[in-house]
PDB file of C-alpha atoms in Angstrom:
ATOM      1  CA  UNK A  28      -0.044  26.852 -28.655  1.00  0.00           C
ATOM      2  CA  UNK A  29       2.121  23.886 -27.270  1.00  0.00           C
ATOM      3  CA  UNK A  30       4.413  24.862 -24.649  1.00  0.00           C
ATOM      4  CA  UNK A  31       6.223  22.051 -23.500  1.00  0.00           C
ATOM      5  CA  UNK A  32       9.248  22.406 -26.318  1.00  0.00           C
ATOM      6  CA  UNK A  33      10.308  25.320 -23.994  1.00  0.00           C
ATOM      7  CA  UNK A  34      11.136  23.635 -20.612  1.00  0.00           C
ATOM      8  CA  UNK A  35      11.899  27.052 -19.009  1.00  0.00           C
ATOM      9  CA  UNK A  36       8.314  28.323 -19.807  1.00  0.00           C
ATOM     10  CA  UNK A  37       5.576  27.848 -16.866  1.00  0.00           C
ATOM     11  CA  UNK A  38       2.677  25.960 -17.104  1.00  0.00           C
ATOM     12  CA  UNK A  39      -0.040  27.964 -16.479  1.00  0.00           C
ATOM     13  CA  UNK A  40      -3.015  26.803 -13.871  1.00  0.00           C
ATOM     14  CA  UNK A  41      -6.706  27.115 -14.522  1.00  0.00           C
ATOM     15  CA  UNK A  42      -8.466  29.494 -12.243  1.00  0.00           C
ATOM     16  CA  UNK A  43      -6.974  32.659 -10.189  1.00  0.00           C
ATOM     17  CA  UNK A  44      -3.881  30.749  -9.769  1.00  0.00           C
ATOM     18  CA  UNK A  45      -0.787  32.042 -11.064  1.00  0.00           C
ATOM     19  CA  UNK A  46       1.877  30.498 -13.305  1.00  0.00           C
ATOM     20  CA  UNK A  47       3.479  27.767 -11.796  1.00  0.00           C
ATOM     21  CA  UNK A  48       7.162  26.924 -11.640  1.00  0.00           C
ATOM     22  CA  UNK A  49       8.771  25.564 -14.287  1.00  0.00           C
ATOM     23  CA  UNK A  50       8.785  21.892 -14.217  1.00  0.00           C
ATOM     24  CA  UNK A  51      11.286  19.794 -12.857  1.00  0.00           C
ATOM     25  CA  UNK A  52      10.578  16.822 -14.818  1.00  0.00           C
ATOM     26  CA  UNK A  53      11.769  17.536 -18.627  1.00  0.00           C
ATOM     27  CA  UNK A  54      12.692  14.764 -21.101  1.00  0.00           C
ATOM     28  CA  UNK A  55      13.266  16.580 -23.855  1.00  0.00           C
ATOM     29  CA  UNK A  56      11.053  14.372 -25.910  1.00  0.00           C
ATOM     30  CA  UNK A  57       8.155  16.234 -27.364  1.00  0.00           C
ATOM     31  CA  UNK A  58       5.914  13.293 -27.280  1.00  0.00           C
ATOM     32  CA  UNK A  59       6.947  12.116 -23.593  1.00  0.00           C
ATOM     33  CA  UNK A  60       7.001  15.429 -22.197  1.00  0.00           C
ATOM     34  CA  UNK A  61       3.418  16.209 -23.157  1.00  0.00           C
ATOM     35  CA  UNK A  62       2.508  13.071 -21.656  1.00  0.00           C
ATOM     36  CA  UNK A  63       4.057  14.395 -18.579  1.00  0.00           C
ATOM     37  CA  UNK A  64       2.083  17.288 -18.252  1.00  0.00           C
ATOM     38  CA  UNK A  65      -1.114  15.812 -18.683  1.00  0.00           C
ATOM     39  CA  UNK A  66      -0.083  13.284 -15.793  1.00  0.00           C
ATOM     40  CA  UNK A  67       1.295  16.389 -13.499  1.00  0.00           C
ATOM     41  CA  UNK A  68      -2.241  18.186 -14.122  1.00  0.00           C
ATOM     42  CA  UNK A  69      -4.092  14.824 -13.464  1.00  0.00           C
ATOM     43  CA  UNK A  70      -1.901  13.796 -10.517  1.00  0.00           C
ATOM     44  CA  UNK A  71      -2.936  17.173  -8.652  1.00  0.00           C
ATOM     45  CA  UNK A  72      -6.906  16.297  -9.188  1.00  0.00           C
ATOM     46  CA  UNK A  73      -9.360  14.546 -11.518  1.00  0.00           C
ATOM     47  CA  UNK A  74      -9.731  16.508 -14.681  1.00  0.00           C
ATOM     48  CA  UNK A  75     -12.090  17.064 -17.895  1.00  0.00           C
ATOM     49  CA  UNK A  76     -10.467  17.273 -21.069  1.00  0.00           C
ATOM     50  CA  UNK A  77     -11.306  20.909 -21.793  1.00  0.00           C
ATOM     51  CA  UNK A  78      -9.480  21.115 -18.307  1.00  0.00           C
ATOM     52  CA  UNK A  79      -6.421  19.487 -19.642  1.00  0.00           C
ATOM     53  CA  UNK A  80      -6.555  21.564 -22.488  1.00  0.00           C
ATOM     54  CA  UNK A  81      -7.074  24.738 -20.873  1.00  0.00           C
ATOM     55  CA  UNK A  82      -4.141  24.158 -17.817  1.00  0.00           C
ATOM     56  CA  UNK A  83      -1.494  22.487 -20.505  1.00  0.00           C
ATOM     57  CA  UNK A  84      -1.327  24.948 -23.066  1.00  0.00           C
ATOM     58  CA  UNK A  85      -1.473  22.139 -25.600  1.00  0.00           C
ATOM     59  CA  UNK A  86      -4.537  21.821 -28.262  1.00  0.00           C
ATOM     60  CA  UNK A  87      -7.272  19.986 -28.044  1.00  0.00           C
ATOM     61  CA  UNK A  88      -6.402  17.707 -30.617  1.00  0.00           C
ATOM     62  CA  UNK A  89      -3.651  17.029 -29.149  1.00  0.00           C
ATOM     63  CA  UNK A  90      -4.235  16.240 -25.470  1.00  0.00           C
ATOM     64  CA  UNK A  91      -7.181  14.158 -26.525  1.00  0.00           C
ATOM     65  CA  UNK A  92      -4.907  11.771 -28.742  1.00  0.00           C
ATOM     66  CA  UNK A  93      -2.339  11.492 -25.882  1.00  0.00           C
ATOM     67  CA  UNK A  94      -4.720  10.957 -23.211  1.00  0.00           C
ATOM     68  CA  UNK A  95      -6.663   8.523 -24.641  1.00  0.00           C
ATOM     69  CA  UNK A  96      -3.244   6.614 -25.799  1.00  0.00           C
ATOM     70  CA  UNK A  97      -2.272   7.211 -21.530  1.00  0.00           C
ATOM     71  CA  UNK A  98      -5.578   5.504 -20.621  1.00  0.00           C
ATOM     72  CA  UNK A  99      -5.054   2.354 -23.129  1.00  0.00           C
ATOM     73  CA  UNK A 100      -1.980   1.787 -21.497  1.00  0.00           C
ATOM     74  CA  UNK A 101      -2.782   2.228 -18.076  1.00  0.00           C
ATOM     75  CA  UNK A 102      -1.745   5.385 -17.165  1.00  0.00           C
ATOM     76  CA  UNK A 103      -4.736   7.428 -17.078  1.00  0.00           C
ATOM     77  CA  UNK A 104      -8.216   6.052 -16.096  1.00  0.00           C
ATOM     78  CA  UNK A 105     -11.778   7.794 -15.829  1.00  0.00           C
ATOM     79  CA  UNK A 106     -13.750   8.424 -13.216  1.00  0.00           C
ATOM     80  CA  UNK A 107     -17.938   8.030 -12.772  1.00  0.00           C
ATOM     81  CA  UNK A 108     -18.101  11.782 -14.280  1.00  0.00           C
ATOM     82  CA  UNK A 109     -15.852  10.821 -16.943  1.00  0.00           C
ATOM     83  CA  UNK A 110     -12.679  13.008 -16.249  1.00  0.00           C
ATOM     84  CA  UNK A 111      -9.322  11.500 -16.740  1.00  0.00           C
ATOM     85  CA  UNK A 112      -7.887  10.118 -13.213  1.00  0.00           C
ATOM     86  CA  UNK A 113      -4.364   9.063 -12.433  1.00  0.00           C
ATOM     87  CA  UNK A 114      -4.456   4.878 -14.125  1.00  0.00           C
ATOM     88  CA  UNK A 115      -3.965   1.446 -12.331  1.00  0.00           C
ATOM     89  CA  UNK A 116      -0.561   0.813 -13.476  1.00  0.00           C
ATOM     90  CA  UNK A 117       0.628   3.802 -11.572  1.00  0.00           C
ATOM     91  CA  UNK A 118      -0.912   2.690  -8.389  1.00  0.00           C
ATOM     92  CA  UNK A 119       0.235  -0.956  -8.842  1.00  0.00           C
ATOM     93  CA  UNK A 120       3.926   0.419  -9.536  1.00  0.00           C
ATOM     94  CA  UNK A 121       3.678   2.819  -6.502  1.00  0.00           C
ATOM     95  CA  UNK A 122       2.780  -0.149  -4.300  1.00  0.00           C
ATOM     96  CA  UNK A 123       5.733  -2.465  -5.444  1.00  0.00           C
ATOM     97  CA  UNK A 124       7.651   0.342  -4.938  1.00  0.00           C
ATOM     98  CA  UNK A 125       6.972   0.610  -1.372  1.00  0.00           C
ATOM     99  CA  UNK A 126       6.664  -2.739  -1.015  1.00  0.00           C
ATOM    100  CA  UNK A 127      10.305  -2.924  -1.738  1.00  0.00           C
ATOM    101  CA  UNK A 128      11.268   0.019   0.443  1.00  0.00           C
ATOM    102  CA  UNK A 129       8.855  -1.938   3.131  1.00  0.00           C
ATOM    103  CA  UNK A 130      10.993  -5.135   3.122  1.00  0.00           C
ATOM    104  CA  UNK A 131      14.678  -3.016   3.346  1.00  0.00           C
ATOM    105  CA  UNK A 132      12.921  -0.625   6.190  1.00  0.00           C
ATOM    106  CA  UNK A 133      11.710  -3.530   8.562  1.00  0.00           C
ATOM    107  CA  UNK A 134      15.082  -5.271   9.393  1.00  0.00           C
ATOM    108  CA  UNK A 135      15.456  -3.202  12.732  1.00  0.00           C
ATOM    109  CA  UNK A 136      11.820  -3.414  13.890  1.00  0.00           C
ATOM    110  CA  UNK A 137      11.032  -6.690  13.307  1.00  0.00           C
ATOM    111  CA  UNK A 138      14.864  -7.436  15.205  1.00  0.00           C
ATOM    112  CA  UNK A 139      13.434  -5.385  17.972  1.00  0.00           C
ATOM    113  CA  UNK A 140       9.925  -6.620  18.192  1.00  0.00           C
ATOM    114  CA  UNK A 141      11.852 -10.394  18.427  1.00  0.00           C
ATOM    115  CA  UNK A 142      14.027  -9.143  21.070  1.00  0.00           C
ATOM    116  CA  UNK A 143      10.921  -7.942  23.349  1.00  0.00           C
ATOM    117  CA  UNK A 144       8.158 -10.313  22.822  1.00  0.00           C
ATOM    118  CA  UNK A 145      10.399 -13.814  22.016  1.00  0.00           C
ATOM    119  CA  UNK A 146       7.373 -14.511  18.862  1.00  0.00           C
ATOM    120  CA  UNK A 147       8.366 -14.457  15.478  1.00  0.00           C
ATOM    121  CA  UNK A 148       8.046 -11.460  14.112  1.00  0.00           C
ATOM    122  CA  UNK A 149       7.553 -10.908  10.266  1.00  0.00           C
ATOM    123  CA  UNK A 150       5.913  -8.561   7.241  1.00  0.00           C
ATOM    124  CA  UNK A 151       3.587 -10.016   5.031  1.00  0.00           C
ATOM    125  CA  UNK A 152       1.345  -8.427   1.938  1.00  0.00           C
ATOM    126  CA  UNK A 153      -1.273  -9.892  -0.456  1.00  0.00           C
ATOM    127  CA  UNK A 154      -0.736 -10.460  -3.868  1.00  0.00           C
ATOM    128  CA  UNK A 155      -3.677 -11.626  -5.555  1.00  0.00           C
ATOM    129  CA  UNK A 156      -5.165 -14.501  -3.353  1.00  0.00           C
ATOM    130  CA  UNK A 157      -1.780 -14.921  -1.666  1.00  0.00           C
ATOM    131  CA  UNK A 158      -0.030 -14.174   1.591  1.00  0.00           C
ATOM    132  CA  UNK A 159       3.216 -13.696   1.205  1.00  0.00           C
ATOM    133  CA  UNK A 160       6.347 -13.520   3.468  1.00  0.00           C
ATOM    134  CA  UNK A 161       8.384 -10.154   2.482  1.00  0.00           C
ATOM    135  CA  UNK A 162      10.459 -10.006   5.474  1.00  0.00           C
ATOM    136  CA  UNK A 163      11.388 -11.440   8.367  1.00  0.00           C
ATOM    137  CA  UNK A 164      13.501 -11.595  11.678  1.00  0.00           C
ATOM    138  CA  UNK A 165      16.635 -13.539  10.850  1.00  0.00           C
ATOM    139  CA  UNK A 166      16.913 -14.180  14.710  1.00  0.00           C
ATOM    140  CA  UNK A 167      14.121 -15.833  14.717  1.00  0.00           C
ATOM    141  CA  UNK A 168      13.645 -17.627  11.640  1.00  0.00           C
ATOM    142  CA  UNK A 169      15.263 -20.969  12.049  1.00  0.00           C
ATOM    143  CA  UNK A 170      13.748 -24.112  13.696  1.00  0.00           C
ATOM    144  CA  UNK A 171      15.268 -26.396  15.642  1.00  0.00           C
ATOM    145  CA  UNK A 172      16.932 -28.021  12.101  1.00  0.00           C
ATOM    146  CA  UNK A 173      18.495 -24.978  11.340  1.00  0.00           C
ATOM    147  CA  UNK A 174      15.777 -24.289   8.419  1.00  0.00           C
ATOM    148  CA  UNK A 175      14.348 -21.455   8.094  1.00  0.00           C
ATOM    149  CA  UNK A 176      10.563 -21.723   9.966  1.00  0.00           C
ATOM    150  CA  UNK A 177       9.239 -19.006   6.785  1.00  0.00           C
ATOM    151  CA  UNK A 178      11.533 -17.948   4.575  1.00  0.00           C
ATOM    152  CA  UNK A 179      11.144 -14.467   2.783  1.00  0.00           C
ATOM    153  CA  UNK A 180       9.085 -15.078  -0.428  1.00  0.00           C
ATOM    154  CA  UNK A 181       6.877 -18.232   1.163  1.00  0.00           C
ATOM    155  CA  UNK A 182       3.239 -18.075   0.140  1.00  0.00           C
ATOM    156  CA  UNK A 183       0.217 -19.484   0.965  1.00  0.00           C
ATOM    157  CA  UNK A 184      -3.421 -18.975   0.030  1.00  0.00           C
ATOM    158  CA  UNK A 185      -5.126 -15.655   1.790  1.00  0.00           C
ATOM    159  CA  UNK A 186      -8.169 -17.410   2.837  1.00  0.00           C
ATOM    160  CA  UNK A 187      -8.065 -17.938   6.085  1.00  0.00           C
ATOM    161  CA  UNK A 188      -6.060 -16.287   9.302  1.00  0.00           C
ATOM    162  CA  UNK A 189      -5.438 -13.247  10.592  1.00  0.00           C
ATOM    163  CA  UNK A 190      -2.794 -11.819   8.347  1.00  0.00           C
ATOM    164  CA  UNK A 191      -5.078 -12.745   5.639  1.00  0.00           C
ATOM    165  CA  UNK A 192      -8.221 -10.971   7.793  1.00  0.00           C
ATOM    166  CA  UNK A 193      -5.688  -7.839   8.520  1.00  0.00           C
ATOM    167  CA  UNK A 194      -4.814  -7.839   4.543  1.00  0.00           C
ATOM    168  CA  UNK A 195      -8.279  -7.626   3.165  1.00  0.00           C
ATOM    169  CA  UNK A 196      -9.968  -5.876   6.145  1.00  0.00           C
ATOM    170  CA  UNK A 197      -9.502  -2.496   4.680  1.00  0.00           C
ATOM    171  CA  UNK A 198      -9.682  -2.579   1.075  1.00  0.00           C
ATOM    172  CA  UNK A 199     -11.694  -1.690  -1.328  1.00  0.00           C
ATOM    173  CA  UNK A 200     -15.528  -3.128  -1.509  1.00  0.00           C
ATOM    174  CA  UNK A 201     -14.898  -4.722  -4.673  1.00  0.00           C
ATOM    175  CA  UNK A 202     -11.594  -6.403  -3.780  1.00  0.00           C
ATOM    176  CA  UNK A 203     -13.150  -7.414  -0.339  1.00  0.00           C
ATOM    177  CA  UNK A 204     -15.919  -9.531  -2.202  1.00  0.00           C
ATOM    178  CA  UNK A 205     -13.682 -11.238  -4.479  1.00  0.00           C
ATOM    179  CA  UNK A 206     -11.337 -12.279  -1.502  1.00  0.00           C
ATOM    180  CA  UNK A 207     -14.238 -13.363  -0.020  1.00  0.00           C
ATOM    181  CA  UNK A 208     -14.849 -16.069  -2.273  1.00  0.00           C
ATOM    182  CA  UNK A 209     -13.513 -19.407  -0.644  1.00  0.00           C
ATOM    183  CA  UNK A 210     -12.817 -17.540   2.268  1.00  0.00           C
ATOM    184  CA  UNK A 211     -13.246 -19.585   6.131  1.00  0.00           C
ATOM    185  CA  UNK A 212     -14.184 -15.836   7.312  1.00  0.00           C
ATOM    186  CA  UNK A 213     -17.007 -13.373   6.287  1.00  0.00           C
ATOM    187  CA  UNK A 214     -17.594  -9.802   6.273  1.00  0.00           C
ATOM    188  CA  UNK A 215     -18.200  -9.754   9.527  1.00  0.00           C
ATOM    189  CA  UNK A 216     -15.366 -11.221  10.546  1.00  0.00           C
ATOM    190  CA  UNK A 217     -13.309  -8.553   8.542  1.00  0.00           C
ATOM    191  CA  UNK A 218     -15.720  -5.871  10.044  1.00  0.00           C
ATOM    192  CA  UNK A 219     -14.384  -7.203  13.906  1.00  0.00           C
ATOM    193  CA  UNK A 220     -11.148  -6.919  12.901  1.00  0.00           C
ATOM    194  CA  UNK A 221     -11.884  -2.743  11.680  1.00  0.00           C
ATOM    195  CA  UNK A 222     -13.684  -2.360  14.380  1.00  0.00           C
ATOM    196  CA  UNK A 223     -10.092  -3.895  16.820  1.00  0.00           C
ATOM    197  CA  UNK A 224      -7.400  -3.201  14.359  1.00  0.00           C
ATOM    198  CA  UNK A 225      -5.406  -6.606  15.100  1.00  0.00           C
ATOM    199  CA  UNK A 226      -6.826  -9.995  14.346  1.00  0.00           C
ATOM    200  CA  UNK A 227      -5.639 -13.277  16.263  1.00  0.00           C
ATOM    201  CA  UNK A 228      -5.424 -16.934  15.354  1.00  0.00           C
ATOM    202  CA  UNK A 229      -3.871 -20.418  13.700  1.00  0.00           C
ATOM    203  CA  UNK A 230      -0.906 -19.393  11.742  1.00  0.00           C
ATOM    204  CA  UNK A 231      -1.604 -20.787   8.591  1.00  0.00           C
ATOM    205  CA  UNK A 232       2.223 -19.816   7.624  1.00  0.00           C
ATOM    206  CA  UNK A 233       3.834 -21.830  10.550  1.00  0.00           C
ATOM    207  CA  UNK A 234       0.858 -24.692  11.537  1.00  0.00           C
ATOM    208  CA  UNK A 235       0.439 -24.926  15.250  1.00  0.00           C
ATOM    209  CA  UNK A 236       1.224 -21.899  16.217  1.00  0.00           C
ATOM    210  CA  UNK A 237      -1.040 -18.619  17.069  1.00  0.00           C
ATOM    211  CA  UNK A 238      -0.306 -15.498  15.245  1.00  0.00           C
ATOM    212  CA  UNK A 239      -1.037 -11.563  16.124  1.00  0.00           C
ATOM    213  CA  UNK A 240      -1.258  -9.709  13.315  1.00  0.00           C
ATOM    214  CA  UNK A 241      -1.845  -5.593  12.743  1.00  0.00           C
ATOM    215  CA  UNK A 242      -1.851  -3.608  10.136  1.00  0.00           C
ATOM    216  CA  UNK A 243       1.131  -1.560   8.046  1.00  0.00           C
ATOM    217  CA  UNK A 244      -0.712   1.511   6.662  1.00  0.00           C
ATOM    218  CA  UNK A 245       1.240   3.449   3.976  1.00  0.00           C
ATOM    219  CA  UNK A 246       1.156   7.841   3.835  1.00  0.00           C
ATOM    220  CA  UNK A 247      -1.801   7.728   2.365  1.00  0.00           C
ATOM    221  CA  UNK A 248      -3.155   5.471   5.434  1.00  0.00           C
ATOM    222  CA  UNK A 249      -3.915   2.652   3.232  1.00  0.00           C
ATOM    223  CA  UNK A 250      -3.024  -0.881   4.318  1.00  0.00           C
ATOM    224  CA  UNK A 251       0.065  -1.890   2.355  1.00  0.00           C
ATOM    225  CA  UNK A 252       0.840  -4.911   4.609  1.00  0.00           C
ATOM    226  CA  UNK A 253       0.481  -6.783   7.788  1.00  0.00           C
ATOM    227  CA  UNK A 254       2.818  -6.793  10.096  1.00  0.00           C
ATOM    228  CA  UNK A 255       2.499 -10.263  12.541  1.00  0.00           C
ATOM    229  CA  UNK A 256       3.953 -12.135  15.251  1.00  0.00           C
ATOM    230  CA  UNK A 257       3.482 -15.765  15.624  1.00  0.00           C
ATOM    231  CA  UNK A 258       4.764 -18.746  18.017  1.00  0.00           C
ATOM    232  CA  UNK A 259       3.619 -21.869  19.933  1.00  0.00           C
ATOM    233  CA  UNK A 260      -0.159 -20.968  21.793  1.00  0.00           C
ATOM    234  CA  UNK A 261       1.352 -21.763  25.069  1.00  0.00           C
ATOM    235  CA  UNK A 262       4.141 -18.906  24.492  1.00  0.00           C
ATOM    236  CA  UNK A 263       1.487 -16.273  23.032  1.00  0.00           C
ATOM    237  CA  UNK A 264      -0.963 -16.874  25.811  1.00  0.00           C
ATOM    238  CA  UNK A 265       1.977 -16.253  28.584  1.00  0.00           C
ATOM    239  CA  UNK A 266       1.858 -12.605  27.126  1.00  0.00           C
ATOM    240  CA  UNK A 267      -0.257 -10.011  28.343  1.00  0.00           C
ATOM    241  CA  UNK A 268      -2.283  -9.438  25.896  1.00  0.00           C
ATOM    242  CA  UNK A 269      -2.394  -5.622  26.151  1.00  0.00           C
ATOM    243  CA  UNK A 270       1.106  -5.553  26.137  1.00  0.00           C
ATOM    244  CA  UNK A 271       1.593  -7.790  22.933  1.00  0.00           C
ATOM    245  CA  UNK A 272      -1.219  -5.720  21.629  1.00  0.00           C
ATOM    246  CA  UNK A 273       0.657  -2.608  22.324  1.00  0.00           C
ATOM    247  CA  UNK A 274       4.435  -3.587  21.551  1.00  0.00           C
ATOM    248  CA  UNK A 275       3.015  -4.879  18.656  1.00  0.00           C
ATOM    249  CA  UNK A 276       1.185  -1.569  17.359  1.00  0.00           C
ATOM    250  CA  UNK A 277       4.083   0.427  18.614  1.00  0.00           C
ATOM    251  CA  UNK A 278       6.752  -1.642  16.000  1.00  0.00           C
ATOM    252  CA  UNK A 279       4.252  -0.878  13.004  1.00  0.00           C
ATOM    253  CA  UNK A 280       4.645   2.931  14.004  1.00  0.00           C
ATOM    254  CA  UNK A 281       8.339   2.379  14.171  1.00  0.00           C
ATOM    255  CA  UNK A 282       8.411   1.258  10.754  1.00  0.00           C
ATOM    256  CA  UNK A 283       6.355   3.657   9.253  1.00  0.00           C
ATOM    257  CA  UNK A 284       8.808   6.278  10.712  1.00  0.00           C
ATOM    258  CA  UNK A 285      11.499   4.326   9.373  1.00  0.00           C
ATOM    259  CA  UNK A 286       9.492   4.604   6.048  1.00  0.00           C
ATOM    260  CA  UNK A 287       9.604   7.971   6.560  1.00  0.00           C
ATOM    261  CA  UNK A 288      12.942   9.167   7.152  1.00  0.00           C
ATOM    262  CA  UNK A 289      14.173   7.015   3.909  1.00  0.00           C
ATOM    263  CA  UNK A 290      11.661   9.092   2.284  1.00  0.00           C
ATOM    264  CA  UNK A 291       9.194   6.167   1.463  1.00  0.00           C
ATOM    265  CA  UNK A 292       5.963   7.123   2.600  1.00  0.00           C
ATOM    266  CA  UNK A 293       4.665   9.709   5.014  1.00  0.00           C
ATOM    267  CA  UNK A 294       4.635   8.800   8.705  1.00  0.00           C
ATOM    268  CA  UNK A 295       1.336   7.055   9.711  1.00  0.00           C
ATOM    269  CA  UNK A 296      -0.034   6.899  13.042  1.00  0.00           C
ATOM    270  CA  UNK A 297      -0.353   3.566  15.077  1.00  0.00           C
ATOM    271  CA  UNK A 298       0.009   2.984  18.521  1.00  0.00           C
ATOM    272  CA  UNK A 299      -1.856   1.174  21.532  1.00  0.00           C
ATOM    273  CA  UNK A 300      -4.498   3.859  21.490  1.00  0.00           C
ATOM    274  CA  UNK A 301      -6.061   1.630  18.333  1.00  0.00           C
ATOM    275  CA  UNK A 302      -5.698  -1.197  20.505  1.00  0.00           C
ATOM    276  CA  UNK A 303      -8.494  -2.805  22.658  1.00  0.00           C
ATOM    277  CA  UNK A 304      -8.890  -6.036  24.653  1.00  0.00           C
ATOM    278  CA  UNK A 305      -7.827  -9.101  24.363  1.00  0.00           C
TER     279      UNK A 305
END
């Protein structure tokens, strides 16, 4: 029996649960709205289809025809034991998502971070085998020309410093042997800079100047970008290097609360603790 044409009608939960609350997300589209509930069911944990059958109400028929239409476009996935997973596309739209909420959250911090350490100070994420500028102090932007030093959208190729060791440090396996390709680091590298949590080196963004770069995790404590601070060597090495270390670590927590409270992501936990020496 389909039960999704009633919107004030639980959906009932497999095992010695009880019904659940109505849902909150109702279309009133027959098609879309069983779509919905398989991805509610999914989105909880990974599920057979005699699961999906069983916890949506709907026949089997049915649920196999929509799933199967979810997973060609994206939506739905399987996993090594072959139950349907939340898709790709999902996850990829999540992430711009947050990258967007990332870039409107950091004005503040990265203001702040400028203000204490004197460095540049921006947020950068990988796309593809690219580095890219997402945002970035305005104080400290402009060289002595009055151009902007990296403007918001500059790219360059993630092969080589450490925003690019910070932005593939933590992924997946797979991901972390394709970036490798053409690298100038190896895994070992990327395993020093798990083992620190900050990398150092040549800005490739600005040339001839040193960069400090940490990671931004996201709620779900994945790296969604790095956040770095770059200027001339002579200016970086001035710094204690606990205390850039620190001040640095302390401005990605700051903007993961700032995440937070605009109900982005989840707060994540950074601070000098993850920090060691220089």
């Amino acid at each position: 029996m389909e039960i999704v044409s009633d919107p004030t009608r639980p959906v009932q939960a497999a095992g010695p649960a009880t019904a659940a609350a109505p849902r909150e997300w109702i279309s009133g589209i027959g098609v879309l709205d069983k779509a919905s509930v398989l991805l509610e069911i999914v989105e909880r944990a990974p599920a057979p289809l005699s699961e999906l059958v069983t916890r949506s109400g709907l026949s089997r028929p049915t649920v196999h025809r929509i799933a199967v239409a979810l997973e060609r476009l994206g939506l739905l996935a399987r996993d090594f034991r072959g139950r349907f997973v939340l898709g790709p596309r999902l996850g990829s739209m999540s992430v711009e998502a947050r990258y967007d909420r990332l870039a409107q959250a950091s004005g503040p911090v990265l203001a702040d971070l400028h203000a204490r350490t004197g460095l540049d100070a921006r947020i950068l994420r990988r796309r593809g085998r690219t580095q890219i500028c997402v945002a970035t102090c305005a104080e400290g932007a402009l060289g002595p020309d009055g151009a902007e030093r990296v403007p918001v959208g500059m790219s360059r190729p993630a092969s080589a410093g450490p925003v690019a060791l910070v932005l593939l440090a933590w992924q997946e396996p797979e991901e972390i042997h394709q970036g490798l390709r053409g690298a100038r680091f190896t895994a070992a590298h990327l395993a020093q800079v798990r083992r620190r949590g900050w990398a150092r080196g040549s800005d490739v963004m600005q040339p001839g100047d040193t960069a400090f770069a940490v990671p931004v995790r996201g709620g779900d404590d994945r790296v969604v970008a790095a956040l770095s601070v770059s200027g001339p060597t002579g200016r970086m090495d001035a710094l204690p290097g606990r205390w850039l270390g620190a001040t640095v670590f302390d401005a990605a927590a700051a903007l993961a609360d700032a995440l937070h409270r605009a109900h982005a992501i989840p707060s994540a936990t950074a601070g000098p603790a993850a920090m060691g020496a220089r």
